[in-house]
Each structure stands twice: as structure tokens, then as C-alpha cells.
Amino acid sequence: MIEVKDLTKFYGPRPAIKGITFKVNKGEVVGFLGPNGAGKSTTMNILCCILPASSGSAEICGYDVFEESLEVRKKIGYLPETPPLYPDMTVTGYLKFAAEIRRVPAKKVQAAVDRVLEKCVLQEVRQRIIGRLSKGFQQRVGLAQSMIHDPEILILDEPTIGLDPIQIIEIRKLIQDLAREHTIILSSHILPEITQICKRVIILNEGEIAAVDSLEGLTSSLNKSERFVLKVRNSQNNIQDKLSALDNVISVKAETEDQFLIECEMNSETQDRVARMALENSWGIEELKLVSMTLEEIFLHLTLEEHEPSEVKNGVGT
Amino acid sequence: MRNAWVVAKKDLGSYFNSPVFYVVTTVFLVIYSFIFFQILTFFSFQSVQANQFQGMNVGLNLNDMVIEPSFHNMAVTLLLIIPVLTMRSFADEKKSKTYSLLLSSPVHLREIIFGKFLACMTVVTLMVLLSSYCIGFLLMLGEPEIGPIITSYLGILLMAGCYVGMGVFASSLTDNQIIAAVIAFGMSLFMWIIGWAAQAASAEMGEVLHYLSLVEHMQRFLKGIVDTSDVVYYLTFIFFTLFLTHRVLDSERWR
């Protein structure tokens, strides 16, 4: 459905994304997760034919986003980070315009407007001026706009940003409903959001894909293991074996002759036992420190950015 | 074309739903009417004088002495007013991030640009038509020639088209409406007075500068002559500004 190969985009000399490759199948709900500035919006803009890529290719339903962008644009619905609303229009007027510009046949425009009004629960504000609506309603109008032409693919850039917790829950529900009929790419810097809606996650960091995994895979690797580095002064041959023999240790990798990367189960106090072992065998500890896993680091990054404690708590690890 | 009309319709809606159109049109009509009736007063004063001294009424006619100068003044008033109408067209879309809706829709960039132009042009035409009540007044009181009036309107609208084209272009350069208006105004004024440089330039250069000047091509329309070269000049001018707009917006995506 969506196939992205080696996509790169430079803003001047600065790369926004570097060689991104991924695939999204029909009916999937995929989350783009990453801190601000990771390249989420840039990738989405390229998929929506708003920006051309510097190199690499992206195909949507078999059409190249650059060569056959008109076809691609018929297949996608896009909700940018700031919903593209005209504040002086009424909700219905705006949705009619969106339908017409997205080339919904004239006879079907009214039906399309009614359909999205109902889906996004906007009937009560249909005649109101968009500029006077609350942020939550505006966001829903933005979402309504993106699906007015019943596109196969919905690309939603941070659809819950700036909403209050109740509105966030509403929007999430709405997206979960939509997921039954559309292929959705969703971006967020909020982990719990992704965990609730998406089945697969693409983690972007500094313009590169840090990980692509199913949620189960991510959370299990996140919760079950931690890694630390042991550096010793007196290197001996059997260090690796001895370390591996410890309880709870999953793997030991010798990075250099005197430096070992130990992966062990979470909270198993392995660090203490490694230290004790090092002392007993007089390996001479030069350094023993926890290395946060790259994923974990990113997650930390991400979760620290959300300032809604309740959301974070019930989100992580579920 | 249908898509251009969709864009134009949306823009027209926002002109009419906001105070912009009403304020701008009111200001335009007040200023133009004031000028028109000043000219008319002066004319009637002169014709009274001419009646008193018999034999001096030769060469006094409504077309030359009222209608032509009034159209000249209308062209100047439009020069001041149109940048205010055009400044929103792209600058506002970019500022309020609605531009991405247009770009991610299955329409060509040229259709968007033409739609924007069409919307402004419709508003300007409406303004100019509203101002024609002054001419209607003359038709009731006197017997001016109709031909030159019609060609003058044609000329004014073509010239206004150039202002609108420059305005849309200026608006595509920035997301700041004030900057867009100032650039549009500066360009329009410059294209108006560019002919002045002809005096100092060499003969060939002078001719080119004369030709480039917006106001030079107006003269014949005001006299009731439709010269294809003037029409071609204006249409080319409009096309060129829209073409530049296309270049700017297209290249913007690559930056």
C-alpha cells in the first residue's frame, strides 16, 4: 500500500530525514513515534506530495508520489499538525469546499459532508463559524476534512496535540473507529497514544528509523532487559564465560578485550553480583555503568515530553 | 478549470464574509465619486463660462473632459486599493497553514493560482461596475459617446488585471500580508512610472520603457480605440505575473 525506499530530505544543508525505508500494508495502523524534529512531519509531507524528497522514492497504491502525485493525492487524506481550517467559514461550508477541492463529484458532495459530520460528531456545530469553535471541535473538523473523499489512506500528523485529556480520548476513539476502514499512518511524540491505537510502530530519531516493531515486541524489549558495560583493568580469558554463568544474565558480549556488554533481566540486581564477582576475581573494575538501550532512551525522551501524568502512567507498559 | 473555480469560490466567500470587501469597496467608491464630481463641477463651471463668452465652447465635451480624466483617476485609485485585496491570497494561506490542504488536494498548482487570480479579479470587476453609477449619472444628464466608455472599462479591467497579477505574485513571496501589500504596491507603481525613465534613456531604450509602462497602453482605450497590441500587452503582462507566481510557489517546495 505504502512503500518508502531510502527516502532523504534536505532543508538546505541540513538533513531532515536520512534514508528512511519502510512499508505499510493495506488496513494497517502504523504509528510514527519520535521526538519533535525527528522527521515525522517531513516524511508525512512527502507522502502527501507537499514536499518533494531530495532522493529516494515513495509509492502509494503503486503510484509514485512525485511522478504521479495527482493520483496519489486522490488516495490520501491528510491532517497536518495544524489543522488547515479557514476561521471565517462555517463547518459545513468548509467541508463542502474540502469535498470539492478533493474532487468529490458534485452530486455526492452533500452526502459526503453529511457522512463526515456524523462520523466526527459535528452535527451540532454544522452551521457555526470555525474560528469560534473550541480546539477539540476544530481538530475534529480537521479530521473530517481529511476523510471527506473517503480516501484509502489517512495520514494524521499529531492528531491529538493541544487537546485536553477528554478531547484526546474522543479523538482516539474516533481514530480507532476509522482504523476499521482505512489504512492509517499516525504520528505522535506521545507513547501511550501510539500504544492504544497502532499495531505497529516506526520510531524515528534525528531523521533515521530507530526501530520498526510491533507493539508487543517493543514493550517486551523495553520492560524485560537492561544493559550495562563492564570495563576491567586485568583482562582474563574466562571473564565472558563467568559472567554468562550468572543468574538472570541474558547475554554477554565482549566489545573489546577488557570491555563487556552485559544484557540482563530488569531489576535483577545483576549489577551487584557482577561487581562482587569482579572484586572476588580481582579483575579490577574500571567502569561499571548502565547503558540505556537506544529504544529505552528514545522512549524516555518521548515520555518525558508529555506533561499529562495520568496518561503516561497508564500508557507505558500496557 | 473546475478546480480553479472551486478555489475562486472559496476566496470569494472569504472576501464577502469578512469586512474586507465592504470596507475596500466603500473606500474606493467614496474616493472615486469625490474625484468624479470634482471633475464634473469643474466641467460645468467651464461650460457656464464658455456660454458667457460665445464662441469658446468649441472642444468642450463630456468624453474628453469628464470621462477620460475620471478613468485616469480610477486607475490610480485602483493602484492604491488592489494590493489590499490581493495581499491575502497566498500569504494568508501560508500563515494559517491552510496551504497544505490545497497542496495535498488533487489539483494542479496552476489551477490554484488561477483560482486566486479569478477571485480577486471578480471582486475588482464588481467594484469597477459599482462605480459606473457615476457614468450612469452622465448618461442621464448629457449625451456622452458610449463607445469610448465601453473601451475605457475594458482598458481599466485589463490594467486592474495586471495589478491583481502583481498582487498575487507578491503574496506568493511571503507569509506576511503587509509585506505582500507593500511589494504589490511598489511593483504596480513602478510599472506605472517606468515610462518616465524614457526621457533620459536612448531612443531605442526609451521606446522599450514606454512600451513597458502600464499607463501608456491605457491611452488608446480611453480614446475609444482597442488596439490589439495593447490587449496583447496586458494579457501577456498578466500571464507573466501568474507564471512567476507559479515558479515561486513551485520552487518553494524544493527549498
Coordinates of C-alpha atoms in Angstrom, one line a residue:
Chain A
M1 CA 0.0 0.0 0.0
I2 CA 2.7 2.4 1.0
E3 CA 6.3 1.7 0.1
V4 CA 9.0 4.0 1.1
K5 CA 12.6 3.4 -0.1
D6 CA 15.7 5.2 1.1
L7 CA 13.8 8.5 1.4
T8 CA 16.0 11.5 2.2
K9 CA 15.1 15.2 2.5
F10 CA 17.5 18.1 3.0
Y11 CA 16.4 21.5 4.1
G12 CA 19.4 23.5 2.8
P13 CA 22.4 21.6 4.0
R14 CA 20.6 20.1 7.0
P15 CA 19.1 16.6 6.5
A16 CA 15.6 16.3 8.0
I17 CA 15.3 12.6 7.2
K18 CA 18.1 10.3 6.1
G19 CA 17.4 7.2 4.1
I20 CA 14.1 6.1 5.5
T21 CA 12.8 2.8 4.3
F22 CA 9.5 1.2 5.4
K23 CA 6.4 -0.5 4.2
V24 CA 2.8 -0.2 5.3
N25 CA 0.2 -2.8 4.2
K26 CA -3.4 -2.4 3.5
G27 CA -5.5 -2.0 6.6
E28 CA -2.6 -1.4 8.9
V29 CA -2.5 1.3 11.5
V30 CA 1.1 2.4 11.9
G31 CA 2.4 4.9 14.3
F32 CA 5.3 7.3 13.8
L33 CA 6.9 7.9 17.1
G34 CA 9.7 10.3 17.7
P35 CA 10.7 13.5 19.5
N36 CA 9.9 16.8 17.9
G37 CA 12.2 17.4 14.9
A38 CA 12.7 13.7 14.3
G39 CA 11.4 14.0 10.8
K40 CA 7.8 12.7 11.3
S41 CA 6.1 15.7 9.7
T42 CA 8.7 15.8 6.9
T43 CA 8.0 12.2 6.0
M44 CA 4.3 12.8 6.0
N45 CA 4.6 15.9 3.9
I46 CA 6.5 13.9 1.3
L47 CA 3.9 11.1 1.3
C48 CA 1.2 13.8 0.8
C49 CA 3.1 15.3 -2.2
I50 CA 3.5 18.6 -0.4
L51 CA 7.3 18.4 -0.4
P52 CA 9.4 16.5 -2.9
A53 CA 12.1 14.3 -1.5
S54 CA 15.7 15.0 -2.1
S55 CA 16.3 11.4 -3.0
G56 CA 14.8 8.0 -2.7
S57 CA 11.3 7.1 -3.6
A58 CA 7.8 6.7 -2.1
E59 CA 4.9 4.8 -3.6
I60 CA 1.4 4.9 -2.6
C61 CA -1.0 2.3 -4.1
G62 CA 1.6 1.8 -6.8
Y63 CA 1.8 5.5 -7.7
D64 CA 5.0 7.4 -7.2
V65 CA 4.4 10.4 -5.0
F66 CA 6.4 12.6 -7.2
E67 CA 5.7 11.4 -10.7
E68 CA 2.1 10.6 -10.3
S69 CA 1.3 12.9 -7.5
L70 CA -2.2 13.8 -8.7
E71 CA -3.3 10.1 -8.4
V72 CA -1.6 9.8 -5.0
R73 CA -3.4 12.9 -3.8
K74 CA -6.7 11.3 -4.6
K75 CA -6.0 8.3 -2.5
I76 CA -4.8 10.1 0.7
G77 CA -6.4 12.2 3.3
Y78 CA -4.1 14.4 5.3
L79 CA -4.5 16.1 8.6
P80 CA -1.4 18.3 9.2
E81 CA -0.2 19.2 12.6
T82 CA -2.1 22.5 12.5
P83 CA -5.5 21.6 11.0
P84 CA -5.9 23.6 7.8
L85 CA -9.0 25.5 8.7
Y86 CA -10.4 28.7 7.4
P87 CA -11.6 30.5 10.5
D88 CA -14.2 32.6 8.8
M89 CA -16.0 29.7 7.2
T90 CA -18.8 27.7 8.6
V91 CA -18.2 24.0 9.3
T92 CA -20.5 22.9 6.5
G93 CA -19.1 25.5 4.1
Y94 CA -15.6 24.4 4.8
L95 CA -16.3 20.7 4.4
K96 CA -18.1 21.4 1.1
F97 CA -15.0 23.2 -0.1
A98 CA -12.8 20.4 1.1
A99 CA -15.0 17.9 -0.8
E100 CA -14.9 19.9 -4.0
I101 CA -11.2 20.5 -3.9
R102 CA -10.7 16.8 -3.3
R103 CA -12.8 16.2 -6.4
V104 CA -15.8 14.6 -4.9
P105 CA -18.3 14.5 -7.7
A106 CA -20.7 17.5 -7.4
K107 CA -23.7 15.2 -6.8
K108 CA -22.1 13.4 -3.9
V109 CA -20.7 16.4 -2.1
Q110 CA -23.7 16.8 0.2
A111 CA -23.7 13.2 1.1
A112 CA -20.0 13.2 1.8
V113 CA -20.4 16.2 4.1
D114 CA -23.3 14.6 6.0
R115 CA -21.3 11.4 6.4
V116 CA -18.2 13.0 7.9
L117 CA -20.4 15.3 10.1
E118 CA -21.9 12.3 11.5
K119 CA -18.7 10.3 11.9
C120 CA -16.9 13.1 13.6
V121 CA -19.9 14.0 15.7
L122 CA -20.1 17.6 14.4
Q123 CA -23.8 17.9 13.6
E124 CA -24.5 20.3 16.5
V125 CA -21.9 22.7 15.2
R126 CA -22.5 22.4 11.5
Q127 CA -23.6 26.0 11.0
R128 CA -21.1 27.5 13.4
I129 CA -18.1 29.6 12.3
I130 CA -14.9 27.5 12.6
G131 CA -12.9 30.3 14.2
R132 CA -15.3 30.3 17.2
L133 CA -15.2 26.6 17.9
S134 CA -13.2 25.0 20.7
K135 CA -9.9 23.4 19.9
G136 CA -11.4 20.0 20.2
F137 CA -14.1 20.7 17.7
Q138 CA -11.6 22.3 15.3
Q139 CA -9.4 19.2 15.5
R140 CA -12.5 17.1 14.6
V141 CA -13.3 19.4 11.7
G142 CA -9.7 18.9 10.6
L143 CA -10.1 15.2 10.8
A144 CA -13.5 15.3 9.0
Q145 CA -11.8 17.3 6.2
S146 CA -9.1 14.6 5.8
M147 CA -11.7 11.8 5.2
I148 CA -14.3 13.7 3.2
H149 CA -13.4 11.9 0.0
D150 CA -13.2 8.5 1.7
P151 CA -9.6 8.0 1.0
E152 CA -7.9 4.7 1.2
I153 CA -5.1 6.1 3.3
L154 CA -5.3 8.6 6.2
I155 CA -2.2 10.4 7.2
L156 CA -2.6 12.1 10.6
D157 CA 0.1 14.3 12.0
E158 CA -0.2 14.6 15.7
P159 CA -3.9 14.5 15.8
T160 CA -4.3 15.0 19.5
I161 CA -1.8 17.8 20.0
G162 CA -3.0 20.6 22.2
L163 CA -6.2 18.9 23.2
D164 CA -7.4 18.4 26.8
P165 CA -7.5 14.8 28.1
I166 CA -11.2 14.3 27.4
Q167 CA -10.9 15.5 23.9
I168 CA -7.8 13.3 23.4
I169 CA -9.8 10.3 24.4
E170 CA -12.6 11.2 22.0
I171 CA -10.2 11.7 19.1
R172 CA -8.5 8.4 19.8
K173 CA -11.8 6.6 19.8
L174 CA -12.6 8.2 16.5
I175 CA -9.3 7.1 15.0
Q176 CA -9.8 3.6 16.3
D177 CA -13.2 3.6 14.5
L178 CA -11.6 4.8 11.3
A179 CA -8.9 2.1 11.5
R180 CA -11.5 -0.4 10.5
E181 CA -11.9 1.0 7.1
H182 CA -8.7 2.9 6.3
T183 CA -5.0 2.4 6.3
I184 CA -3.7 4.9 8.8
I185 CA -0.4 6.5 9.4
L186 CA -0.4 8.4 12.6
S187 CA 2.4 10.4 14.2
S188 CA 2.9 11.3 17.8
H189 CA 5.5 12.1 20.3
I190 CA 3.3 10.6 23.0
L191 CA 3.9 6.9 23.6
P192 CA 0.6 6.0 25.2
E193 CA -1.3 7.3 22.2
I194 CA 0.6 5.1 19.9
T195 CA 0.2 2.1 22.1
Q196 CA -3.6 2.5 22.2
I197 CA -4.2 3.0 18.5
C198 CA -1.4 1.4 16.5
K199 CA -0.5 -2.2 15.9
R200 CA 3.0 -1.3 14.5
V201 CA 5.3 1.4 15.4
I202 CA 8.1 3.1 13.4
I203 CA 10.4 5.0 15.7
L204 CA 12.1 8.0 14.2
N205 CA 15.0 9.8 15.7
E206 CA 17.1 12.5 14.2
G207 CA 15.8 11.7 10.8
E208 CA 16.5 8.0 10.9
I209 CA 14.4 5.0 11.7
A210 CA 15.5 3.8 15.1
A211 CA 13.2 0.8 15.2
V212 CA 10.3 -0.8 13.4
D213 CA 8.4 -3.2 15.6
S214 CA 5.1 -4.4 16.7
L215 CA 4.0 -3.0 20.0
E216 CA 4.4 -6.3 21.8
G217 CA 8.0 -6.5 20.6
L218 CA 8.8 -3.0 21.7
T219 CA 7.2 -3.2 25.1
S220 CA 8.8 -6.6 25.9
S221 CA 12.2 -5.4 24.9
L222 CA 11.6 -2.3 26.9
N223 CA 10.4 -3.9 30.0
K224 CA 12.4 -7.1 30.4
S225 CA 16.0 -6.3 30.0
E226 CA 18.7 -3.7 30.8
R227 CA 22.2 -3.5 29.7
F228 CA 25.4 -2.3 31.3
V229 CA 29.0 -2.1 30.4
L230 CA 31.8 -3.6 32.5
K231 CA 35.3 -2.4 31.9
V232 CA 38.2 -4.1 33.7
R233 CA 41.9 -3.5 34.2
N234 CA 43.1 -7.0 34.3
S235 CA 41.6 -8.8 31.4
Q236 CA 41.3 -12.6 31.7
N237 CA 40.1 -15.1 29.2
N238 CA 37.3 -16.6 31.2
I239 CA 35.5 -13.3 32.1
Q240 CA 32.9 -13.7 29.5
D241 CA 32.1 -17.3 30.5
K242 CA 31.9 -16.4 34.1
L243 CA 29.6 -13.5 33.5
S244 CA 27.3 -15.6 31.3
A245 CA 27.0 -18.1 34.0
L246 CA 25.4 -15.7 36.4
D247 CA 21.7 -15.9 37.0
N248 CA 19.4 -13.6 35.1
V249 CA 22.0 -12.7 32.6
I250 CA 20.7 -13.0 29.1
S251 CA 23.8 -12.4 27.1
V252 CA 27.4 -11.2 27.4
K253 CA 29.2 -9.6 24.5
A254 CA 32.9 -8.8 24.6
E255 CA 33.1 -5.4 22.9
T256 CA 36.9 -5.3 23.3
E257 CA 39.3 -7.4 25.2
D258 CA 38.6 -5.7 28.5
Q259 CA 35.1 -4.3 28.0
F260 CA 31.9 -6.4 28.1
L261 CA 28.3 -5.6 27.3
I262 CA 26.0 -7.4 29.7
E263 CA 22.3 -7.8 29.0
C264 CA 20.3 -9.0 31.9
E265 CA 16.7 -9.1 33.2
M266 CA 15.2 -6.0 34.6
N267 CA 15.7 -5.2 38.3
S268 CA 17.6 -8.4 38.9
E269 CA 20.4 -6.8 40.9
T270 CA 22.8 -8.4 38.5
Q271 CA 25.0 -5.3 38.7
D272 CA 25.7 -6.0 42.3
R273 CA 26.6 -9.6 41.6
V274 CA 28.8 -8.6 38.6
A275 CA 30.6 -6.2 40.9
R276 CA 31.1 -8.8 43.6
M277 CA 32.4 -11.3 41.1
A278 CA 34.8 -8.7 39.7
L279 CA 36.1 -8.0 43.1
E280 CA 36.5 -11.6 44.1
N281 CA 38.4 -12.4 41.0
S282 CA 40.3 -9.1 41.2
W283 CA 39.6 -8.1 37.6
G284 CA 39.8 -4.5 38.8
I285 CA 36.7 -2.6 37.9
E286 CA 37.5 0.4 35.9
E287 CA 33.9 1.2 34.9
L288 CA 30.5 -0.4 35.5
K289 CA 27.7 1.6 34.2
L290 CA 24.2 1.2 32.9
V291 CA 23.8 1.8 29.2
S292 CA 20.3 2.8 28.5
M293 CA 19.1 0.9 25.5
T294 CA 18.7 3.0 22.4
L295 CA 15.0 2.3 22.4
E296 CA 14.6 3.0 26.0
E297 CA 16.5 6.2 25.6
I298 CA 14.1 7.2 22.9
F299 CA 11.1 6.3 25.0
L300 CA 12.5 8.2 27.9
H301 CA 12.9 11.1 25.6
L302 CA 9.4 10.8 24.4
T303 CA 7.6 10.1 27.6
L304 CA 9.4 13.0 29.3
E305 CA 7.9 15.3 26.8
E306 CA 4.4 14.6 27.8
H307 CA 3.2 16.6 30.7
E308 CA 0.0 14.7 31.4
P309 CA 1.0 12.4 34.2
S310 CA -2.2 10.3 34.2
E311 CA -1.7 9.5 30.5
V312 CA 1.9 8.5 30.9
K313 CA 1.2 6.2 33.8
N314 CA -1.5 4.1 32.4
G315 CA 0.1 4.2 29.0
V316 CA 3.6 2.8 29.4
G317 CA 3.7 -0.9 29.5
T318 CA 0.1 -1.6 28.7
Chain B
M1 CA -10.9 24.8 -14.7
R2 CA -13.5 23.4 -12.4
N3 CA -10.8 23.2 -9.7
A4 CA -9.7 26.8 -10.3
W5 CA -13.4 27.8 -9.8
V6 CA -13.6 25.8 -6.5
V7 CA -10.6 27.8 -5.2
A8 CA -12.0 31.1 -6.5
K9 CA -15.4 30.4 -5.0
K10 CA -13.8 29.8 -1.6
D11 CA -11.8 33.0 -1.8
L12 CA -14.8 35.0 -2.9
G13 CA -16.7 33.6 0.1
S14 CA -13.9 34.9 2.4
Y15 CA -14.0 38.3 0.7
F16 CA -17.7 38.6 1.2
N17 CA -17.9 37.0 4.6
S18 CA -15.3 39.3 6.1
P19 CA -15.4 43.1 6.2
V20 CA -12.5 43.3 3.7
F21 CA -14.6 43.6 0.5
Y22 CA -17.1 46.1 2.0
V23 CA -14.5 48.4 3.5
V24 CA -12.3 48.4 0.4
T25 CA -15.2 48.9 -1.9
T26 CA -16.6 51.7 0.2
V27 CA -13.3 53.5 0.3
F28 CA -12.9 53.0 -3.4
L29 CA -16.3 54.3 -4.2
V30 CA -16.1 57.3 -1.9
I31 CA -12.7 58.4 -3.3
Y32 CA -13.7 57.8 -6.9
S33 CA -17.0 59.6 -6.5
F34 CA -15.4 62.5 -4.9
I35 CA -12.9 62.8 -7.8
F36 CA -15.6 62.3 -10.4
F37 CA -17.8 65.0 -9.0
Q38 CA -14.9 67.4 -8.7
I39 CA -14.2 66.9 -12.3
L40 CA -17.8 67.3 -13.2
T41 CA -18.1 70.5 -11.2
F42 CA -15.1 71.9 -12.9
F43 CA -16.5 71.0 -16.3
S44 CA -19.9 72.6 -15.6
F45 CA -18.1 75.7 -14.3
Q46 CA -16.1 75.9 -17.6
S47 CA -19.1 75.3 -19.8
V48 CA -21.0 78.1 -18.0
Q49 CA -18.0 80.4 -18.6
A50 CA -17.9 79.3 -22.2
N51 CA -21.6 80.1 -22.6
Q52 CA -21.0 83.6 -21.4
F53 CA -18.2 84.2 -23.9
Q54 CA -19.7 82.9 -27.1
G55 CA -17.5 81.1 -29.5
M56 CA -15.4 79.4 -26.8
N57 CA -17.5 76.3 -26.4
V58 CA -15.5 74.5 -29.1
G59 CA -13.8 71.4 -27.8
L60 CA -15.8 71.1 -24.6
N61 CA -17.3 67.6 -24.4
L62 CA -18.1 65.2 -21.7
N63 CA -15.9 62.4 -23.0
D64 CA -12.7 64.3 -23.1
M65 CA -13.2 66.5 -20.1
V66 CA -15.0 64.3 -17.7
I67 CA -14.9 60.7 -18.6
E68 CA -11.3 60.4 -19.6
P69 CA -9.8 62.1 -16.6
S70 CA -12.2 60.2 -14.3
F71 CA -10.9 56.9 -15.7
H72 CA -7.4 58.1 -15.3
N73 CA -8.1 58.7 -11.7
M74 CA -9.8 55.4 -11.3
A75 CA -6.7 53.7 -12.5
V76 CA -4.7 55.5 -9.8
T77 CA -7.2 54.7 -7.1
L78 CA -7.2 51.0 -8.1
L79 CA -3.4 51.0 -7.9
L80 CA -3.7 52.0 -4.3
I81 CA -6.6 49.7 -3.5
I82 CA -5.9 46.4 -5.2
P83 CA -2.8 45.4 -3.2
V84 CA -5.1 45.4 -0.1
L85 CA -7.4 42.9 -1.9
T86 CA -4.6 40.6 -3.2
M87 CA -2.3 40.6 -0.2
R88 CA -4.3 37.8 1.5
S89 CA -4.3 35.4 -1.4
F90 CA -1.3 33.2 -0.7
A91 CA 0.2 35.0 2.3
D92 CA -2.8 34.1 4.4
E93 CA -2.9 30.5 3.3
K94 CA 0.7 30.1 4.3
K95 CA 0.3 31.9 7.6
S96 CA -2.7 29.9 8.7
K97 CA -1.3 26.7 7.4
T98 CA -4.3 26.1 5.2
Y99 CA -1.9 26.0 2.2
S100 CA -1.2 22.3 2.9
L101 CA -4.8 21.5 2.3
L102 CA -4.6 23.0 -1.2
L103 CA -1.2 21.3 -1.9
S104 CA -2.4 17.9 -0.8
S105 CA -5.5 18.1 -2.9
P106 CA -5.6 16.6 -6.4
V107 CA -5.4 20.0 -8.1
H108 CA -2.6 21.5 -10.1
L109 CA -0.7 24.4 -8.7
R110 CA -1.7 26.4 -11.8
E111 CA -5.3 25.9 -11.0
I112 CA -4.8 27.2 -7.5
I113 CA -3.1 30.3 -8.8
F114 CA -5.6 30.9 -11.5
G115 CA -8.4 30.4 -8.9
K116 CA -6.9 33.0 -6.7
F117 CA -6.5 35.4 -9.6
L118 CA -10.0 34.8 -10.7
A119 CA -11.4 35.6 -7.2
C120 CA -9.6 38.9 -6.9
M121 CA -10.5 39.8 -10.4
T122 CA -14.1 39.2 -9.8
V123 CA -14.1 41.4 -6.7
V124 CA -12.3 44.2 -8.7
T125 CA -14.7 43.9 -11.6
L126 CA -17.6 44.2 -9.2
M127 CA -16.0 47.3 -7.6
V128 CA -15.5 48.9 -11.0
L129 CA -19.0 48.1 -12.1
L130 CA -20.4 49.6 -8.9
S131 CA -18.5 52.8 -9.7
S132 CA -20.3 53.0 -13.0
Y133 CA -23.2 54.7 -11.4
C134 CA -21.3 57.9 -12.0
I135 CA -21.3 57.3 -15.7
G136 CA -25.0 56.5 -15.5
F137 CA -25.4 59.9 -14.0
L138 CA -23.8 61.5 -17.0
L139 CA -25.9 59.4 -19.4
M140 CA -29.0 60.9 -17.7
L141 CA -27.8 64.5 -17.9
G142 CA -25.8 64.6 -21.1
E143 CA -25.0 62.7 -24.2
P144 CA -21.5 61.3 -24.0
E145 CA -20.4 58.8 -26.6
I146 CA -20.9 55.3 -25.5
G147 CA -18.0 53.6 -27.4
P148 CA -15.1 55.2 -25.5
I149 CA -16.8 54.4 -22.3
I150 CA -17.0 50.8 -23.0
T151 CA -13.4 50.6 -24.2
S152 CA -12.3 52.5 -21.2
Y153 CA -13.9 50.0 -18.9
L154 CA -12.2 47.2 -20.9
G155 CA -8.9 49.0 -20.5
I156 CA -9.4 49.6 -16.8
L157 CA -10.2 46.0 -16.2
L158 CA -7.2 44.8 -18.2
M159 CA -5.0 47.2 -16.3
A160 CA -6.6 46.1 -13.0
G161 CA -5.8 42.5 -14.1
C162 CA -2.1 43.5 -14.2
Y163 CA -2.3 44.9 -10.6
V164 CA -4.1 41.8 -9.5
G165 CA -1.4 39.6 -11.1
M166 CA 1.4 41.5 -9.4
G167 CA -0.6 41.4 -6.2
V168 CA -1.0 37.6 -6.3
F169 CA 2.7 37.3 -7.2
A170 CA 3.7 39.5 -4.3
S171 CA 1.5 37.5 -2.0
S172 CA 3.2 34.2 -3.1
L173 CA 6.6 35.6 -1.9
T174 CA 5.8 35.8 1.8
D175 CA 3.5 34.7 4.5
N176 CA 3.2 38.3 5.8
Q177 CA 0.2 40.2 4.3
I178 CA 1.7 43.6 5.0
I179 CA 4.8 42.8 3.1
A180 CA 2.8 41.3 0.3
A181 CA 0.7 44.5 0.0
V182 CA 3.8 46.8 0.1
I183 CA 5.6 44.7 -2.6
A184 CA 2.5 44.7 -4.7
F185 CA 2.0 48.4 -4.4
G186 CA 5.7 49.1 -5.1
M187 CA 5.7 46.9 -8.2
S188 CA 2.5 48.4 -9.5
L189 CA 3.6 51.9 -9.0
F190 CA 7.0 51.2 -10.6
M191 CA 5.3 49.7 -13.7
W192 CA 3.2 52.7 -13.9
I193 CA 6.0 55.3 -13.8
I194 CA 8.6 53.2 -15.6
G195 CA 7.9 55.3 -18.7
W196 CA 9.3 58.4 -17.1
A197 CA 12.8 57.0 -17.5
A198 CA 12.3 57.1 -21.2
Q199 CA 13.2 60.8 -21.4
A200 CA 16.7 60.2 -20.1
A201 CA 17.3 57.0 -22.0
S202 CA 18.4 56.5 -25.6
A203 CA 15.8 56.4 -28.3
E204 CA 15.5 52.6 -28.6
M205 CA 15.7 52.1 -24.8
G206 CA 13.1 54.9 -24.4
E207 CA 10.7 53.1 -26.7
V208 CA 11.1 49.9 -24.7
L209 CA 10.5 51.7 -21.4
H210 CA 7.5 53.4 -22.9
Y211 CA 6.2 50.1 -24.1
L212 CA 6.6 48.5 -20.7
S213 CA 4.7 51.2 -18.9
L214 CA 1.2 50.2 -17.8
V215 CA -0.2 53.6 -18.3
E216 CA 1.0 54.1 -21.9
H217 CA -1.3 51.3 -23.1
M218 CA -4.2 52.9 -21.4
Q219 CA -4.3 56.0 -23.6
R220 CA -5.9 54.4 -26.6
F221 CA -8.5 52.6 -24.7
L222 CA -9.6 55.9 -23.2
K223 CA -9.9 57.4 -26.6
G224 CA -12.1 54.6 -27.7
I225 CA -9.6 52.6 -29.7
V226 CA -9.0 49.0 -29.0
D227 CA -5.5 48.2 -30.3
T228 CA -4.7 44.5 -30.3
S229 CA -1.1 45.3 -29.3
D230 CA -2.4 46.9 -26.1
V231 CA -4.6 44.0 -25.4
V232 CA -1.8 41.6 -26.0
Y233 CA 0.5 43.7 -23.8
Y234 CA -1.9 43.5 -20.9
L235 CA -2.7 39.8 -21.3
T236 CA 1.0 39.0 -21.6
F237 CA 1.7 41.0 -18.5
I238 CA -1.0 39.1 -16.5
F239 CA 0.2 35.8 -17.8
F240 CA 3.8 36.6 -16.9
T241 CA 2.9 37.6 -13.3
L242 CA 1.0 34.4 -12.9
F243 CA 3.8 32.4 -14.4
L244 CA 6.2 34.0 -12.0
T245 CA 3.9 33.1 -9.1
H246 CA 3.9 29.5 -10.3
R247 CA 7.7 29.5 -10.4
V248 CA 8.0 30.9 -6.9
L249 CA 5.5 28.5 -5.4
D250 CA 6.9 25.5 -7.2
S251 CA 10.5 26.3 -6.2
E252 CA 9.5 27.0 -2.6
R253 CA 8.7 23.3 -2.2
W254 CA 12.3 22.4 -3.2
R255 CA 13.9 24.6 -0.7

